[in-house]
Amino acid sequence: MLTDALKNQIREIHQQLKSNLTNYQPRPGQNKMVAEIANTLAGCYHSYDRTLLVEAGTGTGKSLAYLMAAIPFALKQKKTLVIATATVALQEQLVQKDLPFFLKHSGLKFEFCLVKGRQRYACVEKIRQQLQQPDLLPLFQSTAPAALLQQLLTHWQQRHWLGDRDSLKEPIADEHWYAIASDPAHCSKANSIHHNCPFHLARAEIEGSTVLVVNHALLLADLDAGSQILPEPADCIYVIDEAHHLPDSGRDFFSAYAPLSFPAQYLEKLKKTTQQLAGILPQHGAMTEVLKLDELASDFLKQLKPVQHQIELNQHNWFTKEPHYRFADAVLPETFASHADQLAELSGKALSCVEKLQQFLSEATTEHKVATKLVLPLQFELTAIEHRFEQQSELWRLYTVPQQKHVNQARWVTMDRDNQLSSAYASPLSVSFLLDDLLFSQAFATVLCSATLTTLNSFDYIKQELGLAQHPGLQTLKVDSPFDYQNKACLLLPNMQTDPSSDAFTDELIDKLPKYLDKKAGNLLLFASYWQMQKVVDALRAKGWSFLAQGEASRQSLLELHAMKVKAGEGSILCGTQSFSEGLDLPGALLTNLVITKLPFAVPSSPLEEALSEAITKRGGNPFLQMTVPATARKLVQSCGRLLRQEMDHGRIVILDRRLVTKTYGKAMLKALPPFSQTIED
């Protein structure tokens, strides 16, 4: 239970934070959120199922709310607080702003750190080795990359760089980064020269930290691997922020992809690598693994040939309209199905061989039995081979899962006709059981929060997506934003003559948009499709209008130019598609006029969306009402959420899609928006 001592401690912390917050305003919603999180963590609602869904509107102060409730409890119970976010922006806010502020003013003593995947860190020894021996890798033979390596090493030694990709002052090309990124084969803790590499130093911070900040992907990967980085779930309090992204993050993580084409040069490289390994590894056991890998790779490619042949025979039927072909109901063609078990087994065994050979190479280097100059290129080649067989193993393992009665996967193949290269994919339709099995049923407690968790004012949709519908202790809380929507923002629905599904709608946008844009203010113009945005922007530019359009420069460059123009009093019109409707922060004068051209319906054109729609239909449901409308309603709320970011913000939202008032589903979407003052033109 929640003790009086802990309640009083949380109240005192709250008072301390309030007195140190600039322009603090009382937030009843935040108080309610703190209380509900504290009660959930303490088991006030259920003795073991401590799970809470919280929708907290913009301006609630949800980050400080969950820190206030969870950190004192975590310290008291000797638990680790794991905060998982979907975006880098929120991670940076937590680590650079919210947590330092909380630590300074709460009176509590604790450590916190940001936990990132291994490949976000450089291996300093790799940098040194490639500087000392430039011929190790062809990539680093030119002068410019060598200068870059020296600069990185100097910055590391002078502590001007933390050794990770995110703290680089200037971005680095992918091919350069991958050549120096940490990985288990090259940057092993077993080798003392790597003890001070950035990755191992960062991992050492985990042990003494009460609060760990991660992203959704790393959290899922660690849970799936059996908690190799983070503490066991039973010892963790999880706060999943931006939780509306978790189902998609789960589908991305548990899906599989593998190329089905192996170009001749790749096969030659594989053969050459095994020959070189046989020539330099001194251990007797290593030779056995080299021969085994060679044999397994050969057997795997033989088993794959009939699959490749079937794709070649069917390519003119399968890829007539789209570059992908989805297997209806996830039923594999006979050739795929009959070879799946063997391909899964062979790729799994090959992967095991590669891992053993990496270990042999690492030992040979540590014991100085083989020169580094010989080992490093082979480690790179083995890592590439390992990645290939890992992809194959994951794909064919998913393809062996029966799908007769209950279809739970989407399966498809793609063809790049220019290069005649084919690939295969598999994705779960739902990750609810996986999330429940790995996270919710194992955790000490879980709090999931977001500004958009409900759909059409109901938690039912997200409960099903996350697998929480049957949880006995599940609690839900909806905290309204403290913003004065009624007086700070107005919603205008102009009288449009054309249905958005008509081709003539684009022409009407070109004709009417100038009436709803303000040349002297901060504007955000959102489109449902890139092609429509481009057509409208081109037509209005010809009439003298100026736009900052997505795709014409980096997102950050566009935002900086937009801010510069608005602050100079020139006004600016920023244009974008759906990716600009979330995570875009334009406070104050940077955005006072938001124009949404069309409801952001997603056309089920991807194989995964097609399969999800097919599965709903098979169950007797309506995919449009059960999948498309809820997703669109949430996106619309997110889009409208761009306008008011601070309590003093004000402005107007214009939506040029009359389906909000002419369709039953549209009226429900309109009702689910914040209580803006509304004007609906007849």
GROMACS .gro file of C-alpha atoms in nm, residues 24 298 588:
model
    3
   24TYR     CA    1   0.428   2.785  -1.250
  298SER     CA    2   2.635  -2.468  -4.976
  588GLY     CA    3   0.397   3.086  -2.964
   0.00000   0.00000   0.00000
